[in-house]
Coordinates of C-alpha atoms and ligand atoms in Angstrom, one line a residue:
X254 CA 43.1 -1.2 -12.1
X255 CA 39.3 -1.2 -13.3
X256 CA 38.5 0.3 -16.2
X257 CA 35.7 3.7 -15.5
X258 CA 32.7 3.0 -17.9
X259 CA 33.2 4.7 -21.3
X260 CA 30.9 7.4 -19.9
X261 CA 33.1 8.6 -17.2
X262 CA 35.1 9.6 -20.7
X263 CA 32.7 11.3 -22.0
X264 CA 31.7 13.5 -18.8
X265 CA 35.3 14.7 -17.8
X266 CA 35.1 16.1 -22.2
X267 CA 31.4 18.0 -22.0
X268 CA 30.2 15.7 -24.6
X269 CA 27.7 14.0 -21.7
X270 CA 26.1 17.5 -21.2
X271 CA 26.1 18.2 -24.5
X272 CA 23.7 15.3 -25.3
X273 CA 21.7 16.2 -22.6
X274 CA 20.8 19.6 -23.9
X275 CA 19.9 18.1 -27.2
X276 CA 17.8 15.1 -25.5
X277 CA 16.0 17.5 -23.6
X278 CA 15.6 20.2 -26.2
X279 CA 13.2 17.5 -28.0
X280 CA 10.9 17.0 -25.1
X281 CA 9.1 20.8 -26.4
X282 CA 8.2 18.8 -29.8
X283 CA 8.8 15.3 -28.9
X284 CA 10.8 13.3 -31.6
X285 CA 12.5 10.7 -28.9
X286 CA 11.1 7.7 -29.8
X287 CA 9.9 6.5 -33.6
X288 CA 6.4 7.3 -32.9
X289 CA 7.8 10.7 -33.2
X290 CA 4.0 12.9 -31.8
X291 CA 5.3 15.5 -30.6
X292 CA 4.1 16.2 -27.7
X293 CA 5.0 19.2 -25.8
X294 CA 5.9 17.6 -23.0
X295 CA 8.6 20.4 -21.6
X296 CA 4.8 22.4 -20.8
X297 CA 3.1 19.3 -19.1
X298 CA 1.5 17.9 -22.5
X299 CA 1.4 13.7 -22.1
X300 CA 2.5 12.1 -25.4
X301 CA 1.5 8.8 -27.2
X302 CA 3.5 6.9 -24.7
X303 CA 1.8 8.3 -21.9
X304 CA 4.8 10.3 -21.3
X305 CA 5.2 13.5 -20.0
X306 CA 7.8 16.0 -18.7
X307 CA 8.6 13.9 -15.3
X308 CA 10.3 10.3 -15.0
X309 CA 7.5 7.9 -13.5
X310 CA 9.8 5.4 -11.7
X311 CA 7.6 2.6 -10.6
X312 CA 10.1 -0.1 -9.7
X313 CA 13.6 -0.5 -7.9
X314 CA 15.1 -3.9 -7.0
X315 CA 18.1 -6.1 -7.2
X316 CA 16.8 -8.1 -9.6
X317 CA 17.7 -11.9 -9.0
X318 CA 15.8 -13.4 -12.7
X319 CA 17.9 -11.7 -15.7
X320 CA 20.1 -13.7 -17.7
X321 CA 22.7 -15.9 -15.1
X322 CA 25.5 -13.0 -17.2
X323 CA 23.6 -10.0 -15.8
X324 CA 22.5 -11.3 -12.7
X325 CA 24.9 -13.3 -11.9
X326 CA 25.1 -13.4 -7.5
X327 CA 24.3 -9.7 -6.5
X328 CA 21.4 -9.3 -8.2
X329 CA 20.9 -6.5 -11.5
X330 CA 19.9 -3.1 -10.5
X331 CA 16.5 -3.1 -12.4
X332 CA 14.6 0.0 -12.7
X333 CA 11.9 -0.2 -14.1
X334 CA 10.2 2.8 -15.6
X335 CA 6.4 3.6 -16.2
X336 CA 4.2 3.5 -19.4
X337 CA 5.1 2.2 -22.5
X338 CA 5.7 3.6 -26.5
X339 CA 4.1 -0.1 -27.4
X340 CA 0.5 -1.4 -26.2
X341 CA 0.5 -5.0 -26.1
X342 CA -2.8 -6.5 -25.9
X343 CA 0.0 -9.4 -23.7
X344 CA 2.4 -7.3 -21.2
X345 CA 3.7 -9.0 -18.5
X346 CA 4.3 -5.7 -17.0
X347 CA 0.6 -3.8 -18.0
X348 CA -0.2 -3.2 -14.6
X349 CA 2.7 -0.7 -14.9
X350 CA 2.7 0.0 -18.7
X351 CA -0.9 0.6 -19.4
X352 CA -1.8 2.5 -16.2
X353 CA -0.9 5.9 -17.0
X354 CA -3.1 7.7 -14.2
X355 CA -1.2 5.0 -11.5
X356 CA 1.8 6.4 -13.3
X357 CA 1.2 10.1 -12.2
X358 CA 2.5 9.1 -8.2
X359 CA 5.0 7.9 -9.0
X360 CA 6.9 10.6 -11.5
X361 CA 10.0 11.8 -9.7
X362 CA 13.0 14.4 -11.3
X363 CA 15.9 13.5 -12.8
X364 CA 17.7 14.4 -9.1
X365 CA 15.5 11.5 -7.1
X366 CA 16.4 9.3 -10.2
X367 CA 20.1 10.2 -9.7
X368 CA 19.7 8.9 -6.2
X369 CA 17.6 5.4 -7.4
X370 CA 20.4 5.0 -9.6
X371 CA 23.6 5.9 -6.7
X372 CA 21.1 3.1 -4.3
X373 CA 21.3 0.4 -6.7
X374 CA 25.2 0.8 -6.7
X375 CA 26.0 1.9 -2.7
X376 CA 22.7 -0.2 -1.4
X377 CA 21.6 -3.1 -3.5
X378 CA 25.3 -3.5 -4.4
X379 CA 24.0 -4.9 -7.6
X380 CA 26.2 -5.8 -10.9
X381 CA 24.3 -3.0 -13.1
X382 CA 22.1 -0.4 -13.4
X383 CA 19.1 -2.3 -15.9
X384 CA 17.0 0.8 -17.4
X385 CA 13.9 -1.6 -17.6
X386 CA 11.8 0.0 -20.6
X387 CA 13.3 3.4 -21.1
X388 CA 12.9 4.3 -24.2
X389 CA 10.2 7.2 -23.4
X390 CA 12.5 8.5 -20.8
X391 CA 16.2 9.1 -22.4
X392 CA 16.1 12.5 -22.2
X393 CA 15.6 12.3 -17.7
X394 CA 18.0 9.1 -17.2
X395 CA 21.4 11.0 -19.3
X396 CA 20.1 13.8 -17.3
X397 CA 20.5 11.5 -14.2
X398 CA 23.4 10.0 -15.2
X399 CA 24.9 13.3 -16.0
X400 CA 24.1 14.4 -12.1
X401 CA 24.9 10.5 -10.2
X402 CA 28.6 10.8 -12.2
X403 CA 29.9 13.6 -9.4
X404 CA 28.9 11.3 -7.1
X405 CA 30.6 8.0 -7.5
X406 CA 27.9 6.4 -9.9
X407 CA 30.4 3.6 -12.6
X408 CA 28.1 0.9 -13.4
X409 CA 27.8 -0.9 -16.3
X410 CA 24.4 0.5 -17.4
X411 CA 21.9 -2.5 -19.7
X412 CA 19.7 -0.9 -21.6
X413 CA 16.4 -2.7 -21.2
X414 CA 14.1 -2.5 -24.8
X415 CA 11.4 -3.3 -26.9
X416 CA 13.5 -2.1 -29.6
X417 CA 10.6 0.1 -30.9
X418 CA 13.8 2.7 -30.9
X419 CA 14.7 5.8 -32.4
X420 CA 18.0 5.9 -34.2
X421 CA 18.9 9.4 -33.7
X422 CA 18.2 8.7 -29.4
X423 CA 20.3 5.8 -30.1
X424 CA 23.5 7.5 -31.5
X425 CA 22.8 9.8 -28.5
X426 CA 23.7 6.6 -26.2
X427 CA 26.4 5.5 -28.0
X428 CA 29.7 5.4 -25.1
X429 CA 27.1 5.5 -22.8
X430 CA 25.2 1.8 -22.7
X431 CA 27.6 -0.9 -22.3
X432 CA 25.1 -3.7 -22.0
X433 CA 21.7 -3.7 -24.8
X434 CA 19.7 -5.8 -24.3
X435 CA 16.3 -5.3 -26.8
X436 CA 13.9 -7.7 -27.3
X437 CA 13.1 -8.3 -31.0
X438 CA 9.6 -9.1 -30.3
X439 CA 8.1 -10.0 -34.2
X440 CA 9.0 -10.8 -38.0
X441 CA 5.3 -9.1 -39.4
X442 CA 4.3 -5.6 -39.8
X443 CA 0.7 -7.1 -39.8
X444 CA 0.7 -8.9 -36.3
X445 CA 2.9 -6.1 -34.3
X446 CA -0.3 -3.5 -35.3
X447 CA -2.5 -6.0 -33.7
X448 CA -1.0 -6.9 -30.9
X449 CA 1.6 -3.9 -30.0
X450 CA -0.7 -1.3 -32.2
X451 CA 2.1 -0.1 -33.7
X452 CA 3.5 0.4 -37.4
X453 CA 6.8 -0.4 -39.4
X454 CA 8.2 -2.1 -36.5
X455 CA 10.2 -5.1 -37.8
X456 CA 12.3 -2.4 -39.9
X457 CA 12.6 0.1 -37.2
X458 CA 13.3 -2.7 -34.5
X459 CA 15.9 -3.9 -36.7
X460 CA 17.6 -0.9 -37.8
X461 CA 17.8 -0.2 -34.0
X462 CA 19.5 -3.6 -33.3
X463 CA 21.7 -2.9 -35.8
X464 CA 22.8 0.3 -34.5
X465 CA 22.7 -1.3 -31.4
X466 CA 25.5 -4.4 -32.1
X467 CA 27.2 -1.3 -34.0
X468 CA 27.8 0.6 -30.6
X469 CA 28.6 -2.1 -28.4
X470 CA 29.9 -5.6 -30.2
X471 CA 29.4 -8.9 -29.1
X472 CA 29.0 -10.1 -25.7
X473 CA 32.0 -9.8 -23.6
X474 CA 32.2 -11.2 -19.8
X475 CA 34.4 -10.7 -16.7
X476 CA 35.8 -13.7 -15.0
X477 CA 33.5 -13.9 -12.7
X478 CA 30.6 -14.4 -16.1
X479 CA 29.1 -10.8 -15.2
X480 CA 28.7 -9.1 -18.6
X481 CA 31.0 -6.0 -19.4
X482 CA 30.0 -4.7 -23.1
X483 CA 27.7 -6.0 -25.9
X484 CA 24.1 -6.9 -27.1
X485 CA 21.4 -9.6 -26.2
X486 CA 18.6 -10.3 -28.3
X487 CA 15.4 -11.8 -26.2
X488 CA 12.8 -13.1 -27.8
X489 CA 9.6 -14.3 -26.3
X490 CA 8.1 -17.1 -28.5
X491 CA 4.4 -17.0 -28.9
X492 CA 1.8 -19.3 -29.4
X493 CA 0.7 -20.0 -32.7
X494 CA 3.9 -18.5 -33.4
X495 CA 2.9 -14.8 -33.6
X496 CA 6.3 -13.7 -33.3
X497 CA 7.3 -15.4 -35.7
X498 CA 10.6 -17.0 -34.3
X499 CA 12.8 -18.8 -37.3
X500 CA 12.7 -15.2 -39.2
X501 CA 13.5 -13.2 -36.3
X502 CA 16.5 -15.8 -35.6
X503 CA 17.6 -16.4 -39.2
X504 CA 17.7 -12.0 -39.5
X505 CA 19.8 -12.2 -36.6
X506 CA 22.2 -15.0 -38.1
X507 CA 22.4 -13.9 -41.3
X508 CA 22.4 -9.8 -41.0
X509 CA 24.4 -9.6 -37.5
X510 CA 26.3 -12.7 -36.7
X511 CA 24.9 -16.0 -36.0
X512 CA 27.7 -15.8 -33.3
X513 CA 25.0 -13.1 -31.9
X514 CA 24.1 -13.8 -27.8
X515 CA 20.4 -14.6 -28.0
X516 CA 17.7 -15.0 -24.9
X517 CA 14.8 -16.9 -26.1
X518 CA 11.8 -16.6 -23.1
X519 CA 9.6 -19.3 -22.9
X520 CA 7.8 -17.1 -20.0
X521 CA 4.8 -15.9 -22.1
X522 CA 1.6 -16.7 -19.8
X523 CA -1.6 -15.4 -21.5
X524 CA -1.8 -11.7 -18.8
X525 CA -3.4 -8.5 -19.2
X526 CA -6.8 -8.1 -23.0
X527 CA -4.6 -12.0 -24.1
X528 CA -7.3 -13.2 -21.7
X529 CA -9.8 -12.9 -24.1
X530 CA -8.0 -13.3 -27.1
X531 CA -7.8 -17.3 -28.4
X532 CA -5.0 -17.7 -30.4
X533 CA -2.7 -15.8 -27.9
X534 CA -5.1 -16.9 -25.1
X535 CA -1.9 -20.5 -23.5
X536 CA 0.9 -20.5 -22.8
X537 CA 3.6 -22.4 -25.4
X538 CA 3.5 -26.3 -26.0
X539 CA 6.8 -28.7 -25.8
X540 CA 6.6 -28.8 -29.3
X541 CA 6.8 -24.9 -30.2
X542 CA 9.3 -25.0 -27.8
X543 CA 11.5 -27.6 -29.2
X544 CA 11.1 -25.9 -33.2
X545 CA 12.3 -23.1 -31.7
X546 CA 15.8 -25.0 -30.1
X547 CA 16.1 -26.9 -33.7
X548 CA 16.4 -23.5 -35.9
X549 CA 19.0 -22.6 -33.2
X550 CA 20.3 -25.6 -33.8
X551 CA 20.5 -25.2 -37.4
X552 CA 21.2 -21.3 -38.2
X553 CA 24.0 -22.8 -35.3
X554 CA 23.4 -20.8 -33.2
X555 CA 25.2 -21.3 -29.8
X556 CA 25.6 -18.2 -27.8
X557 CA 22.7 -17.1 -24.9
X558 CA 20.2 -18.6 -23.1
X559 CA 17.1 -21.0 -23.2
X560 CA 14.2 -21.1 -21.0
X561 CA 12.6 -24.3 -19.8
X562 CA 9.1 -24.8 -20.9
X563 CA 6.6 -24.7 -17.7
X564 CA 8.8 -21.6 -16.3
X565 CA 6.3 -18.9 -15.9
X566 CA 5.5 -18.4 -12.3
X567 CA 9.0 -18.0 -11.6
X568 CA 9.3 -14.9 -14.1
X569 CA 5.7 -13.4 -13.3
X570 CA 5.8 -9.9 -11.7
X571 CA 3.4 -8.2 -9.5
X572 CA 4.1 -4.7 -9.2
X573 CA 0.8 -3.7 -7.2
X574 CA 2.0 -4.9 -3.7
X575 CA 4.7 -2.5 -1.9
X576 CA 8.4 -4.2 -2.0
X577 CA 10.2 -6.4 -4.9
X578 CA 8.1 -7.2 -7.5
X579 CA 9.5 -10.3 -8.3
X580 CA 9.9 -11.7 -4.8
X581 CA 6.5 -12.7 -2.7
X582 CA 6.6 -13.3 1.0
Ligands
SF4_439 S1 9.0 9.3 -26.6 FE1 6.7 9.2 -26.0 S2 5.9 11.8 -26.5 FE2 7.5 11.0 -27.1 S3 8.0 10.8 -29.6 FE3 8.1 8.4 -28.6 S4 5.4 8.5 -28.0 FE4 6.2 10.3 -28.6

């Protein structure tokens, strides 16, 4: 017999509804993310993340380019949310993360989002639901889940985030999220401010990742190799070591465990504002790639994936065309 997702228990006990109501109330003086900007999103104000009352769903697709344990043979059911609480100058998804006017056309109600979640399960038949940049919409996503469960929604849920997360919000996701997929982007607050316009990124992201690990632990996969539960930490190598790769990987090994699953991404390519910023205006080179491989070796970190150097084009999305952002005809 297949185990039911833990969120079904929360639904049946009434706990999920309690959490939805508590989260929705917070939209009236928004503190859903660490920006805590206080926008009254219930009355139509827009927050620093550019999100309002409705949820911007920019694209829904079977994503075949995620980590093998997520994409498997059927794809990971990616729901790309519009807007973002960071302002990364090199964002690969800038077409949807940094275009608030364009995202207004993608706004839907939580009921409509619930339908899209069921579409991922019943029509696309993906292995999981992959919430991409969900942070600013946690209350609406939880409402959608509450509506989708009685219609049979049962997929494992992946929370795919930049890790700039509010602890009290993450705690409401305990038992709801099966797989956390945070990106640990920097090990310097100064660089985080320069490149992503965010204060205190490093301690905030590290605390968030510790909470995620507490909730779901190490990655568990089924007999088919598909992820069931656990933490996968992504780290995007930036040129000129702007991501502080060694310090971040050492932190993971020391404060969590060398057994933690990591996904090292070498796909960086200058986009958005990075094209005009010399330290960021090139891809990473073979020496930078090799250096990170060596750090993993020294730390004894063996679980996870490392993208090959030169794999940039495969991972480059285009959200301006109709259809699948990663599969162009
Ligand atoms: S989620 Fe958006 S509106 Fe809410 S605190 Fe963060 S930036 Fe402000």
